[in-house]
XYZ file of N, CA and C in Angstrom:
429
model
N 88.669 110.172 98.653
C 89.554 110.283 97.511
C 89.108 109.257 96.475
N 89.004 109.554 95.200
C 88.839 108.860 94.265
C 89.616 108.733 93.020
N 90.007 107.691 91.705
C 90.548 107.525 90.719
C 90.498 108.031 89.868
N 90.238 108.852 89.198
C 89.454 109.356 87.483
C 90.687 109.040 86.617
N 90.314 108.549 85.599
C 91.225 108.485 84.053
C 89.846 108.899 82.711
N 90.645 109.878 82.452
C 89.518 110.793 81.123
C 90.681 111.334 80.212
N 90.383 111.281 79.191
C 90.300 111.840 78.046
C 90.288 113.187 77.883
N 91.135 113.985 77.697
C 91.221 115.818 77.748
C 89.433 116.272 77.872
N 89.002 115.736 76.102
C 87.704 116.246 76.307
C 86.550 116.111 77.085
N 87.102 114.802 78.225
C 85.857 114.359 78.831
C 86.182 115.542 80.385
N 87.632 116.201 80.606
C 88.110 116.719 81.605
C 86.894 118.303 81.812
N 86.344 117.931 83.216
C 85.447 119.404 83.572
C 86.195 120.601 83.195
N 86.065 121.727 83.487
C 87.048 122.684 83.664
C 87.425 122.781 84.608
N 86.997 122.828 85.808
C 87.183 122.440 87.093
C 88.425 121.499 87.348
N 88.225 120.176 86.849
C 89.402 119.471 86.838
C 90.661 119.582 86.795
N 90.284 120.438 85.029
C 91.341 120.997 84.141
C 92.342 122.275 85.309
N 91.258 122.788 85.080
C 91.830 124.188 86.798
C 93.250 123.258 87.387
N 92.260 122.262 87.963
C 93.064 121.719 89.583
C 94.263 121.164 88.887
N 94.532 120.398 87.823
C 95.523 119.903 87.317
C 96.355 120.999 86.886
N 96.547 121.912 86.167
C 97.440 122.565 85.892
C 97.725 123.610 86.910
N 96.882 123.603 88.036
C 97.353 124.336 89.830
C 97.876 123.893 90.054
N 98.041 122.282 90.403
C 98.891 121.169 90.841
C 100.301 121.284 90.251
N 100.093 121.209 88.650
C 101.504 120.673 87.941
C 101.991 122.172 88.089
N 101.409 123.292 88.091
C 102.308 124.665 88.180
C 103.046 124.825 89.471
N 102.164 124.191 90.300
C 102.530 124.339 91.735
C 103.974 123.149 92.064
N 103.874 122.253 91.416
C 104.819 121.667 91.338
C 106.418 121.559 90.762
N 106.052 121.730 89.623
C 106.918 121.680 88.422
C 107.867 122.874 88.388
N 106.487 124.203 88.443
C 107.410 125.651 88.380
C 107.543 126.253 89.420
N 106.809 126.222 90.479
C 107.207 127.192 92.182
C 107.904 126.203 92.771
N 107.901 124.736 93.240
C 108.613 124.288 93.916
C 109.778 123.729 93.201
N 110.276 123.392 91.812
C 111.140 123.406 91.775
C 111.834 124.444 90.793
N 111.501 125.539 91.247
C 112.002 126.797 90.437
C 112.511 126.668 89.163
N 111.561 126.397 88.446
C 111.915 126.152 86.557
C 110.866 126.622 85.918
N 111.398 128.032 85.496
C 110.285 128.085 84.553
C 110.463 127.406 83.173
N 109.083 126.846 82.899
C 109.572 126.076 81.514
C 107.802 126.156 81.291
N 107.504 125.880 79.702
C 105.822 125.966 79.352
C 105.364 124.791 79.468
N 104.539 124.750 80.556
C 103.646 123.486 80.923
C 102.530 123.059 79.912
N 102.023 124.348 79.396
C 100.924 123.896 78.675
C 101.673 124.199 77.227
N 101.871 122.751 76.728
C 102.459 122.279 75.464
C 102.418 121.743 74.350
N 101.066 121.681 74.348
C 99.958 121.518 73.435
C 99.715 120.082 72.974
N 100.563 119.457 74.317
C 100.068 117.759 74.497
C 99.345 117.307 75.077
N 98.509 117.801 75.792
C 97.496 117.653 76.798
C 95.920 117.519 76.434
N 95.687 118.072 74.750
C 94.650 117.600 73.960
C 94.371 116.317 73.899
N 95.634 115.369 73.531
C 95.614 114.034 73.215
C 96.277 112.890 74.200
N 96.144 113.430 75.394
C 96.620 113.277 76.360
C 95.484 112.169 77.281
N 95.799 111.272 77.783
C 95.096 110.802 78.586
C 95.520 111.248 79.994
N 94.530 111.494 81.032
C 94.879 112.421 82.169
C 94.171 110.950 83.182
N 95.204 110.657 84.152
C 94.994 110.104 85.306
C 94.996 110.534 86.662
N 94.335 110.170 87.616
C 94.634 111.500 88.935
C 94.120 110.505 89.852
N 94.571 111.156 91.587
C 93.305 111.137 92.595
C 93.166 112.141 92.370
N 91.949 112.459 92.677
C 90.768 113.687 93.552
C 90.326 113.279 94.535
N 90.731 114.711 95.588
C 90.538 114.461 96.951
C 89.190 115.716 96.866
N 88.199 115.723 97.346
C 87.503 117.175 97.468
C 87.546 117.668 96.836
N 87.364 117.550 94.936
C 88.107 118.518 93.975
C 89.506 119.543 93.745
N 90.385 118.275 94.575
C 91.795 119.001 94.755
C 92.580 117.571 93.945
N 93.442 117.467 93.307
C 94.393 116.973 92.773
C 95.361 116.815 93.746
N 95.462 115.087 94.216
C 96.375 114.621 94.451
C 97.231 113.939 94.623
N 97.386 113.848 93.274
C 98.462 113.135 91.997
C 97.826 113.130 90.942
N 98.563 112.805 90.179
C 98.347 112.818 88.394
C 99.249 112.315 87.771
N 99.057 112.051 86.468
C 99.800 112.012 85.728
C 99.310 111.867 84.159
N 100.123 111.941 82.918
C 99.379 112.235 81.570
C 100.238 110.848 80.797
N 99.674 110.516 79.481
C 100.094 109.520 79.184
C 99.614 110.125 77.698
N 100.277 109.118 76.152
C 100.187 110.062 75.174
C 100.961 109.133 73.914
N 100.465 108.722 73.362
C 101.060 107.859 72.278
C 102.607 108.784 72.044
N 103.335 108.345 71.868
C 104.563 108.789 71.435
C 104.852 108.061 70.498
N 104.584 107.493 69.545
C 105.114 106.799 68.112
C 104.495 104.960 68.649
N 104.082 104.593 67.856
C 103.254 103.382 67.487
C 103.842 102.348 68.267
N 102.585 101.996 69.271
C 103.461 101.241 70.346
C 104.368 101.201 71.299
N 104.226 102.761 71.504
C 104.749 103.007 72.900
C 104.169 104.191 73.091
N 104.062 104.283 74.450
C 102.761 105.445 75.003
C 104.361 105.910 76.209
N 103.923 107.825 76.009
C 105.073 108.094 77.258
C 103.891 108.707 78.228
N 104.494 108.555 79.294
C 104.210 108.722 80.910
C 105.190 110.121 81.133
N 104.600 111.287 81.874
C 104.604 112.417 81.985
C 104.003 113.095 82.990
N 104.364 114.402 83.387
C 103.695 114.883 84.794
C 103.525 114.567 85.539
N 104.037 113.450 86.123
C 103.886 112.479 87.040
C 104.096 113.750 88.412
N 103.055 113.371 89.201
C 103.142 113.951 90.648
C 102.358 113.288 91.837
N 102.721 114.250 92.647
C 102.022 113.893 93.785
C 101.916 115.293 94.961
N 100.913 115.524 95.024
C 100.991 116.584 96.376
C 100.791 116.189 97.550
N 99.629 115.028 98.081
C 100.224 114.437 99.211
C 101.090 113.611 99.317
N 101.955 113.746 100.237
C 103.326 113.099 99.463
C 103.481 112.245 101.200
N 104.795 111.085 100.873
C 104.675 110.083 101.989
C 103.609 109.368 103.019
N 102.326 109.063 101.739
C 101.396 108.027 102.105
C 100.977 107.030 101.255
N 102.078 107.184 100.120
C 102.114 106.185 99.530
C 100.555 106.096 97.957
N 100.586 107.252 97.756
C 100.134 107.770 96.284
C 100.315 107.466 95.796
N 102.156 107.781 95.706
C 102.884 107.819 93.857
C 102.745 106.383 93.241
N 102.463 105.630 94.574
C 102.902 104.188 93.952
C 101.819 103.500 93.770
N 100.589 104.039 94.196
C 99.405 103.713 93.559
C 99.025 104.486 92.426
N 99.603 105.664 92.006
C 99.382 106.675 90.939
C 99.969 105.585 90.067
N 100.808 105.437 90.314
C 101.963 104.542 89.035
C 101.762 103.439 88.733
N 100.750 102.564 89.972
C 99.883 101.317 88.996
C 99.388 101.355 88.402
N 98.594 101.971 89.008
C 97.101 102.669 87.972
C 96.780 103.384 86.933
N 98.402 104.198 86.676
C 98.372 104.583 85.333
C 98.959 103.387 84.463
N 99.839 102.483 85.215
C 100.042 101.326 84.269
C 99.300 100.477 83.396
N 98.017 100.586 84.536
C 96.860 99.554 83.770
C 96.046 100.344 83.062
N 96.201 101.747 83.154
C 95.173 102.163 82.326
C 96.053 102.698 81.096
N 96.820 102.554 80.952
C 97.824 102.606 79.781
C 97.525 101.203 78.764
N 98.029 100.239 79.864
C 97.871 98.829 79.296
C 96.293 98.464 78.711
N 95.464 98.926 79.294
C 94.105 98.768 78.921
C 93.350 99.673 77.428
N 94.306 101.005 77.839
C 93.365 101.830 76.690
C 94.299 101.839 75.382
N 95.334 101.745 75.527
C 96.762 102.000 74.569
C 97.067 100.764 73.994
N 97.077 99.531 74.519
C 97.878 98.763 74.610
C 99.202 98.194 73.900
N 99.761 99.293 74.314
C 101.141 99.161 74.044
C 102.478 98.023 74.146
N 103.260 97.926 73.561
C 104.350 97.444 73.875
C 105.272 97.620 74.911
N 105.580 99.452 75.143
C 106.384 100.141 76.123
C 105.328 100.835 76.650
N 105.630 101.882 77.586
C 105.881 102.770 78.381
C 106.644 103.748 78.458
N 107.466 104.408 77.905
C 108.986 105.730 78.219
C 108.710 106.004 79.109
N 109.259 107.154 79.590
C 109.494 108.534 80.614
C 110.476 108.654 80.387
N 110.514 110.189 80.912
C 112.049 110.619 80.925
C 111.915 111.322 82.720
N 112.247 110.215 83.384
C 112.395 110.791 84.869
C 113.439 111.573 85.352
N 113.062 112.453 86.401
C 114.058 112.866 87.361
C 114.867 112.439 87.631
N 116.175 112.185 88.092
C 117.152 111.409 88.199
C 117.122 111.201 89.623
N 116.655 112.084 90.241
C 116.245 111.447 91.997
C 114.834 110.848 92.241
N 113.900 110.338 91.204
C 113.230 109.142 91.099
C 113.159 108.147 90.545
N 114.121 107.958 89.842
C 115.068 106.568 88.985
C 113.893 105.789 90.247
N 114.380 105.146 91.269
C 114.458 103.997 92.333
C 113.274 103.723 92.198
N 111.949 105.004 91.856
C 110.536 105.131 91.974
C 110.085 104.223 90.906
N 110.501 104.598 90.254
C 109.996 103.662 88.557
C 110.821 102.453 88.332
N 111.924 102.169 88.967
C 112.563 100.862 88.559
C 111.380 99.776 89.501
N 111.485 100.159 91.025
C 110.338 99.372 91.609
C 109.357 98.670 90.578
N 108.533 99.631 90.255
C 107.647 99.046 88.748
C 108.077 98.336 87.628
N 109.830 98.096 87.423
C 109.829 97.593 86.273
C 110.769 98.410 85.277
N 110.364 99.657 85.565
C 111.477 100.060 84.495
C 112.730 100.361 84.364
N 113.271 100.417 83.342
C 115.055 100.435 83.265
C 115.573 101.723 82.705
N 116.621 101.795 83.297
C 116.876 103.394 82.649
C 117.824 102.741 81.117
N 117.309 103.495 80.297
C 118.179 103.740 78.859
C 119.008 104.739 78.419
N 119.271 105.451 79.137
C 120.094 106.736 78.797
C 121.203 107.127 79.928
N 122.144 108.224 79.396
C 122.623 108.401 80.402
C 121.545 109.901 81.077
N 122.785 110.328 81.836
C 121.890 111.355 82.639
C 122.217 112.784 81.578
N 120.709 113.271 81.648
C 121.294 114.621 80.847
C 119.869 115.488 81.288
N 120.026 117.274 81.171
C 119.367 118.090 81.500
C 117.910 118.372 80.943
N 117.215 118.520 80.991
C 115.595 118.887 80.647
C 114.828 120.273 81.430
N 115.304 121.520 81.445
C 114.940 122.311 82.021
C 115.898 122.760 83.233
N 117.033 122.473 82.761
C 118.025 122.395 84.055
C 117.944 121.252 85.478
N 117.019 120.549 84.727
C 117.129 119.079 86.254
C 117.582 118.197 85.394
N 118.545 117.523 86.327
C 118.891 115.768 85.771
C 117.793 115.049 85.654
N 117.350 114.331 84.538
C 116.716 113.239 83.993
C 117.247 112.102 83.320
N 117.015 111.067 82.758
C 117.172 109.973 82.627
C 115.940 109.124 82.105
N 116.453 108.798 80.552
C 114.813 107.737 80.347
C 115.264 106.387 80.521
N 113.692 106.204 80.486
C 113.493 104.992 81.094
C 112.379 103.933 80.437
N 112.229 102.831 79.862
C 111.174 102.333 79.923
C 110.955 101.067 80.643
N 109.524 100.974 80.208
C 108.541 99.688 81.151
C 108.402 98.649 79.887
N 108.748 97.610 79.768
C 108.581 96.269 78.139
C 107.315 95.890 78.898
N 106.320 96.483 77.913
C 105.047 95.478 78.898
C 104.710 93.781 78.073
């Protein structure tokens, strides 16, 4: 298994494939929502992942959202309980902090991974409200 952080245009197609298999496989079959994944943020998108064997497993996208703060997005994981997400979620930290270098961080998390992202630092700012019919909640990281 290995790290990659690229740049849309530097993404193979191949890559590109496995990431939006992953986030479809995620986002819309397992948690039954259809909603449009491909949203035409993913051009300017910085894309973080493992790759296991040319399989995606984890990711996540990151994306200036207004000057000095970069949001965190797609966050996943397909092998799940070996302790990924929480290396996914450093590692997009520093490569946020490194290429962006921002002030914040956002997200707008799940509301049953609040606990995931406070670990790291961040605080929720909102109350709870719907995004595709799931509870979410934002949140940021003050870097």
């Amino acid at each position: 298994m290995h790290f990659v952080s690229k740049c849309f245009d530097d993404l193979t197609t191949g890559e590109l494939y496995e990431i939006l298999k992953a986030r479809s496989a995620i986002f819309v079959v397992e948690q039954s929502c259809v909603y449009q994944d491909v949203d035409g943020v993913d051009p300017t998108s910085l894309h973080i992942f493992f790759e296991d064997d040319g399989r995606i497993a984890a990711y996540l996208r990151a994306f200036v959202k207004e000057p000095g703060v970069v949001q965190m997005g797609r966050v996943l994981t397909v092998d799940r309980r070996v302790g990924l997400g929480g290396k996914l979620l450093k590692a997009g930290i520093k490569e946020i902090r490194e290429k962006f270098h921002p002030g914040k961080i956002y997200i707008e998390a799940q509301s049953y991974a609040v606990g995931f992202y406070a670990r790291e630092g961040f605080r929720v700012t909102s109350e709870e409200f719907l995004e595709d019919g799931i509870p979410h909640m934002k949140m940021e990281l003050d870097l």
